[in-house]
Coordinates of C-alpha atoms and ligand atoms in Angstrom, one line a residue:
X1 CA 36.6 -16.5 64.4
X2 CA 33.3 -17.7 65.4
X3 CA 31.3 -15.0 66.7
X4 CA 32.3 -11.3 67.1
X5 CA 30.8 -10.1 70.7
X6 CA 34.2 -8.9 72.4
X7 CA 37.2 -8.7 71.6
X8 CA 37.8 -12.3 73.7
X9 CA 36.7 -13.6 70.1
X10 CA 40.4 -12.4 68.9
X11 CA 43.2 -14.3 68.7
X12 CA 45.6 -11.8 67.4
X13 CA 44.1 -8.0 67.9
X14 CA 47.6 -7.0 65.2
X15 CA 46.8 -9.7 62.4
X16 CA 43.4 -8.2 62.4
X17 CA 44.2 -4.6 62.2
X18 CA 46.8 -5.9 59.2
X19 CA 43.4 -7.3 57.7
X20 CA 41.5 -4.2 57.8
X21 CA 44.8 -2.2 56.6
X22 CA 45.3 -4.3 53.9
X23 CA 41.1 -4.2 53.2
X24 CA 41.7 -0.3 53.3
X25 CA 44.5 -0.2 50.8
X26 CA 42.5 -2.6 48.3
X27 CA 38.9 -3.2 49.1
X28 CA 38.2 -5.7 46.5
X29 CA 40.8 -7.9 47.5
X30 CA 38.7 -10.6 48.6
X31 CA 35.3 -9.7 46.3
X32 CA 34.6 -13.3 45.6
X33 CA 34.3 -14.2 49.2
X34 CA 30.8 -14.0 50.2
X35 CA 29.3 -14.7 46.5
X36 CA 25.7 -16.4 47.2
X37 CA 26.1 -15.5 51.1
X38 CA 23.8 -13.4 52.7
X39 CA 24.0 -11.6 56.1
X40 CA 21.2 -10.3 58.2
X41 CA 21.5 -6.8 59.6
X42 CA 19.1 -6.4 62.3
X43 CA 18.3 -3.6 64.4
X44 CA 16.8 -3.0 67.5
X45 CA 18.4 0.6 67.9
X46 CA 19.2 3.3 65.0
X47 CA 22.5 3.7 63.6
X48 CA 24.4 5.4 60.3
X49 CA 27.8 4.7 60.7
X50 CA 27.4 0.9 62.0
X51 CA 24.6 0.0 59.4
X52 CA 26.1 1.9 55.9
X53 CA 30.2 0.4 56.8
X54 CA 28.4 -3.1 57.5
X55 CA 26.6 -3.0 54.8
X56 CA 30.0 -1.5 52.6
X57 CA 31.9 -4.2 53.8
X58 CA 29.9 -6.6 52.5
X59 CA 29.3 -5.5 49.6
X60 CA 33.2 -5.2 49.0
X61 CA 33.6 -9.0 49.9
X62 CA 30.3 -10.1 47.7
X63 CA 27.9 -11.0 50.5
X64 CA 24.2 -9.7 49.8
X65 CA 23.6 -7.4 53.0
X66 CA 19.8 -7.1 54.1
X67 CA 18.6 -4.8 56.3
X68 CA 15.9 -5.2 59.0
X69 CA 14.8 -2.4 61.4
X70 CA 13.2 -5.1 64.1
X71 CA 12.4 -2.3 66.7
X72 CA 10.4 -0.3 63.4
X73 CA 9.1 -3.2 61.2
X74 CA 9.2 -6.8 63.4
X75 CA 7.6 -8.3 65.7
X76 CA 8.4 -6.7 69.4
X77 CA 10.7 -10.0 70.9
X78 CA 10.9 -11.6 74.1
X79 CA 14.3 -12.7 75.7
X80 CA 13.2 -14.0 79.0
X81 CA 13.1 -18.0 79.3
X82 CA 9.8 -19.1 80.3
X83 CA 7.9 -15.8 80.1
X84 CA 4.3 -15.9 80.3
X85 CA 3.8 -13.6 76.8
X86 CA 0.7 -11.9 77.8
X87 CA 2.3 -8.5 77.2
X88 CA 3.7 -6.3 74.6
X89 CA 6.1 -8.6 73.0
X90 CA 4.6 -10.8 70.3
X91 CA 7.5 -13.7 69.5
X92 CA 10.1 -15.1 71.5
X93 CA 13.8 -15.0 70.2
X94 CA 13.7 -18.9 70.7
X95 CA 11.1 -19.0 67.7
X96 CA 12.9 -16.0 65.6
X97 CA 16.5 -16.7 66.0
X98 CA 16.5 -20.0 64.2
X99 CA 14.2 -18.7 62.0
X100 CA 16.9 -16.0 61.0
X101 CA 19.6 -18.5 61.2
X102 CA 18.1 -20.7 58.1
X103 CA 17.3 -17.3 55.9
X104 CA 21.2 -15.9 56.6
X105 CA 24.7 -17.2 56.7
X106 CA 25.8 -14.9 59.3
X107 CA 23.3 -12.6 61.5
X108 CA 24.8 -9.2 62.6
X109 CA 22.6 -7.5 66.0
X110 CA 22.2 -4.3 67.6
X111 CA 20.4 -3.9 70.7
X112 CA 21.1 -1.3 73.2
X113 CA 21.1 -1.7 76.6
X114 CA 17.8 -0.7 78.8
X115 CA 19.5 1.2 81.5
X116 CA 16.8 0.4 83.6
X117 CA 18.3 -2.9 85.2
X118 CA 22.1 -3.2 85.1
X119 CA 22.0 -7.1 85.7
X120 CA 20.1 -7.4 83.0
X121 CA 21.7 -5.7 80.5
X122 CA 25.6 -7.0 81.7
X123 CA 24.1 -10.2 81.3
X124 CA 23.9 -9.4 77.6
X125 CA 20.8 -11.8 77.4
X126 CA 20.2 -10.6 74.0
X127 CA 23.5 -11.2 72.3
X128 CA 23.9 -14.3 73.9
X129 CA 20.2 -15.2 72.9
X130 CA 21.1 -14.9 69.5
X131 CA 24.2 -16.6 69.7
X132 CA 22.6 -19.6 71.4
X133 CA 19.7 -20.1 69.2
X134 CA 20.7 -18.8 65.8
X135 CA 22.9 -21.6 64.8
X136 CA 25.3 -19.1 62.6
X137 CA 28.2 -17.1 63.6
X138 CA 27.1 -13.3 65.3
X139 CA 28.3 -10.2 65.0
X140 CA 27.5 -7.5 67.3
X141 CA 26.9 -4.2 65.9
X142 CA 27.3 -2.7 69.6
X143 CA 24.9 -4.7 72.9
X144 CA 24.2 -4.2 76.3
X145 CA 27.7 -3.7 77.1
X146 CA 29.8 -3.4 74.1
X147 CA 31.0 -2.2 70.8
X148 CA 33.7 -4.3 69.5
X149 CA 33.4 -3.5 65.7
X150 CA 33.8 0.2 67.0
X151 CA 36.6 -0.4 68.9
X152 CA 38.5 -2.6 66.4
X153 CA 37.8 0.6 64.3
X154 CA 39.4 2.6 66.9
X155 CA 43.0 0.6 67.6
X156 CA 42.9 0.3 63.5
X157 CA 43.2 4.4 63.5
X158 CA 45.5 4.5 66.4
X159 CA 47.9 2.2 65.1
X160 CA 47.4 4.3 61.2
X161 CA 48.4 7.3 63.3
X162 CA 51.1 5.7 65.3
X163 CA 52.7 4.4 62.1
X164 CA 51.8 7.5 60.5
X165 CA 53.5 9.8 63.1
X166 CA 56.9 8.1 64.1
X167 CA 55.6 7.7 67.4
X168 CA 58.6 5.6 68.3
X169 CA 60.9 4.2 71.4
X170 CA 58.4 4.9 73.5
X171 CA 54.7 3.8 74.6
X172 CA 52.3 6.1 73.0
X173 CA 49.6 7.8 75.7
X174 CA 46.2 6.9 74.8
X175 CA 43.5 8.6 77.0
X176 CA 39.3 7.9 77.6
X177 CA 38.1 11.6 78.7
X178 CA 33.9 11.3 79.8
X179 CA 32.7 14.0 78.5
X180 CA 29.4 16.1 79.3
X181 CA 26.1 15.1 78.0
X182 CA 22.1 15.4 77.9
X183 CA 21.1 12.0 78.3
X184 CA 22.6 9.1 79.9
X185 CA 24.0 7.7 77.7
X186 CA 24.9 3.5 77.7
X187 CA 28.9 2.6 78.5
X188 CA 29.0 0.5 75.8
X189 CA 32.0 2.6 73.8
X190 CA 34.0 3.4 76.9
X191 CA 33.6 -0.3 78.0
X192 CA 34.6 -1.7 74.8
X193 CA 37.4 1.2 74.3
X194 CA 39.0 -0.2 77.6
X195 CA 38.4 -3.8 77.0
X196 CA 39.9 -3.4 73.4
X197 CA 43.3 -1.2 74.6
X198 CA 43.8 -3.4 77.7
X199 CA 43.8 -6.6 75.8
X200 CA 46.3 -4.8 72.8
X201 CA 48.7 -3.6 75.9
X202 CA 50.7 -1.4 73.3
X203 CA 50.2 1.8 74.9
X204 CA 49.7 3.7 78.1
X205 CA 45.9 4.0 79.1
X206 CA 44.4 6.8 81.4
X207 CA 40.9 6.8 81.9
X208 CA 39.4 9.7 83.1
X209 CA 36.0 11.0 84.9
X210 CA 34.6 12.6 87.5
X211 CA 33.7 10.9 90.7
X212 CA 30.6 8.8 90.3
X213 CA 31.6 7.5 86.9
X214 CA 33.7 4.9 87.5
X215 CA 33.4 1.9 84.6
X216 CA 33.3 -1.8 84.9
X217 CA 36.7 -2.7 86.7
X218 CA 36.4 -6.0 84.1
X219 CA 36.9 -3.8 81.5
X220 CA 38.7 -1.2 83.1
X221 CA 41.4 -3.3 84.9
X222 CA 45.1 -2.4 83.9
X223 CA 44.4 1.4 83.3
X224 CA 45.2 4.5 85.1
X225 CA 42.1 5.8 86.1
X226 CA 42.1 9.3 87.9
X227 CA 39.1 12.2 88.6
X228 CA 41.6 14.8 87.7
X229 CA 41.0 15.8 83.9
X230 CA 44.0 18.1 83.4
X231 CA 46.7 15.5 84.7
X232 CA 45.7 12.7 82.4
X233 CA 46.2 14.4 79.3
X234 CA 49.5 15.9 80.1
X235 CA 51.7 14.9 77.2
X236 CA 48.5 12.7 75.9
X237 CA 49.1 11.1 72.1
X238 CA 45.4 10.3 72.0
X239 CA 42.4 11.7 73.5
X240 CA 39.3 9.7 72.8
X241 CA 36.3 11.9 74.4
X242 CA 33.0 9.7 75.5
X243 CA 29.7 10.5 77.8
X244 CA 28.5 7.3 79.1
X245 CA 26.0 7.4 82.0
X246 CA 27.0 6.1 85.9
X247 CA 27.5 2.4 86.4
X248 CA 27.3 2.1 90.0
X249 CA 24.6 3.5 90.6
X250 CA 23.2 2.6 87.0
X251 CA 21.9 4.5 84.3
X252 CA 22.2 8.3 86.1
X253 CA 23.5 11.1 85.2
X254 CA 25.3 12.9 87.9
X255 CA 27.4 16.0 87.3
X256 CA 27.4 17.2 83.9
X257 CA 30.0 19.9 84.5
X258 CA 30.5 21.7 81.1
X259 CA 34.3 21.8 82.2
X260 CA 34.7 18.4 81.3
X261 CA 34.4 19.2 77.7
X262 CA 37.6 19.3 75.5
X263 CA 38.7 22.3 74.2
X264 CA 41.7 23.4 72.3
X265 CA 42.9 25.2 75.8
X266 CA 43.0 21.6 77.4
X267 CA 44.6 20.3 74.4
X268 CA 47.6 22.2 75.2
X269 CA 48.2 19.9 78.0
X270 CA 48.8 17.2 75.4
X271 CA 51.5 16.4 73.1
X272 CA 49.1 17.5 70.4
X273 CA 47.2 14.8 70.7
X274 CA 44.9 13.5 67.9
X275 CA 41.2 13.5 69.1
X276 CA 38.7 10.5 68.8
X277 CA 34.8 10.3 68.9
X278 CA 32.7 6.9 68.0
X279 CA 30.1 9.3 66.5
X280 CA 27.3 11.0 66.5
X281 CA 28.5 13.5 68.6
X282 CA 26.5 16.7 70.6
X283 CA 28.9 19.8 69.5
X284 CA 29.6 22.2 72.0
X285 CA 28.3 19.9 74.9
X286 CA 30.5 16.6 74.5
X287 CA 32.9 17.8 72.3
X288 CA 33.9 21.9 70.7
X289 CA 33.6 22.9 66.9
X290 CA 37.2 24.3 67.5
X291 CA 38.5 20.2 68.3
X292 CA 36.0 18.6 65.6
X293 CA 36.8 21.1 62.9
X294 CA 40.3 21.7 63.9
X295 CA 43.1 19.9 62.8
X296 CA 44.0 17.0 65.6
X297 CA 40.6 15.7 65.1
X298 CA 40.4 12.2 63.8
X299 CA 36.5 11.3 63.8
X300 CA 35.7 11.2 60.2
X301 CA 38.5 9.5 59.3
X302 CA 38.0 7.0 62.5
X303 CA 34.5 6.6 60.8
X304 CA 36.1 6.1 57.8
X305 CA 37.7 3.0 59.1
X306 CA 34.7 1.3 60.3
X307 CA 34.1 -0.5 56.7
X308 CA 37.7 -1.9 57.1
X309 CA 37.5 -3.1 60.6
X310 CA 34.0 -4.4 59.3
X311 CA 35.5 -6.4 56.2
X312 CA 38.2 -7.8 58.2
X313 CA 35.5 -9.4 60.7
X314 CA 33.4 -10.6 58.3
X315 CA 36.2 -12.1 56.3
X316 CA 37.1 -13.9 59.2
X317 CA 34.3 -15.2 60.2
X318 CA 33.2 -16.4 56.7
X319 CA 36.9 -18.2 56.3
X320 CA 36.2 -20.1 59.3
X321 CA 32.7 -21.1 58.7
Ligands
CP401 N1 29.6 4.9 66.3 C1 28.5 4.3 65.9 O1 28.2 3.2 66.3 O2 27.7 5.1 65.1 P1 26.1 4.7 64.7 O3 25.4 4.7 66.0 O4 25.7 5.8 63.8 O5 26.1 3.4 64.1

């Protein structure tokens, strides 16, 4: 693997799940395989989850993990080719990137989108900025568009819980519920969700939201998709609940219908399904205390697994460096 930006950088989605399993059932396995390797962690957005399991999983394979909060302690960066930098931002990524690329063995980025301008942030200039003048192998700790490492995390629980469960001689019934929210949030997760299912293909995939919300059909394409809530999770086996803000008309929040939000009296419709959150999560707006304290939810353990599907990335990338 060469980069890690989507999951088109996969060859074999099951091989790497096996990866991650096997870094879950012994984390040490491969200790010696960053020794003297470092990897850059740098941030233009906040995180827990993706910054402490990155920096777990390296640990675990013996890379030294530093941490850079560009949007707190760097220089603001420019993207755009052939800007005229008489603004806010102080170096251009053409300068830094390289820069980065000599100091680190592999450079892992995340940078939301803006919301602001949808062709500019589906062009994923950033990422691709990076991967273009870097000269080492990328890792995106969610961009403009995506969130493969969280994604990879969330097939790597399904498939746990499918194994787990029996769930056999049939498809199991995986379903992406928007759920209500405050902000507008990016569509990165749902996106990436899609993307990441689609491309696996072992399982049935609903997507549902009310109207105005529909998602990227290049991500999208291959799944259900329907505006009534209650008929895609009849007999669901997973319910993964995500806001993300409109697409179409970019950026907007238009309903926010408390409705939408899963309770255990929609759960009922399911074949007690196991829930699914990327994390953080609003309680009692996006999702109830009675789901993420009750006993069908999944999201700490699905966060759990983020150091695993981390490891198996890095793993591959450092094996084919
Ligand atoms: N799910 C996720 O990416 O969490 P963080 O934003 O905390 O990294």
């Amino acid at each position: 693997m060469k980069n890690f930006i989507s999951v088109k950088d996969v060859s074999d989605i099951n091989a790497l799940v096996a990866k991650a399993l096997k870094y879950k059932a012994n984390p040490y396995a491969d200790r010696m395989l960053g020794v003297d390797k470092k990897i850059g962690l740098l941030f233009l957005n906040p995180s827990l989850r993706t910054r402490l399991s990155t920096q777990v999983a390296a640990k675990n394979l013996g890379f030294e993990a530093i941490v850079f909060n560009v949007d707190k302690e760097g220089w603001a960066l420019e993207f755009e080719d052939g800007a005229i930098m008489s603004g806010t931002t102080v170096e251009h990524v053409k300068d830094a990137a390289p820069i980065l690329g000599q100091y680190f063995d592999v450079l892992c980025i995340r940078a939301f989108p803006s919301l602001k301008n949808k062709e500019e942030d589906y062009s994923e200039l950033v990422m691709k900025s990076f991967v273009q003048y870097a000269g080492v192998p990328i890792v995106s700790l969610e961009s403009a568009t995506l969130h493969p490492l969280q994604s990879l995390t969330d097939i790597i629980t399904i498939k746990e819980q499918i194994e787990k469960s029996k769930i056999i001689n049939r498809k199991s019934k995986i379903v992406l519920t928007w759920a209500p929210h405050i902000k507008p949030l990016p569509q990165c997760v749902s996106n990436s969700f899609a993307q990441w299912v689609n491309a696996w293909g072992e399982a049935d995939f609903v997507i549902t939201h009310p109207e105005d919300y529909e998602l990227d059909e290049q991500f999208t394409k291959g799944a259900t998709i329907t505006q009534n809530q209650d008929e895609a999770l009849k007999d669901a086996d997973f319910v993964y609940v995500k806001n993300w803000s409109t697409y179409t008309d970019y950026g907007r929040i238009y309903c926010n219908d408390p409705s939408w939000m899963l309770t255990e009296e929609k759960l009922k419709l399911t074949n007690n399904a196991k829930v699914m959150h990327c994390l953080p999560v609003r309680r009692n707006v996006e999702l109830s205390d009675e789901i993420l304290d009750g006993n069908n939810s999944l999201v700490t353990m699905q966060a759990g697994n983020r150091v695993w599907a981390a490891q198996a990335v890095l793993s591959e990338i450092l094996k084919a460096k």
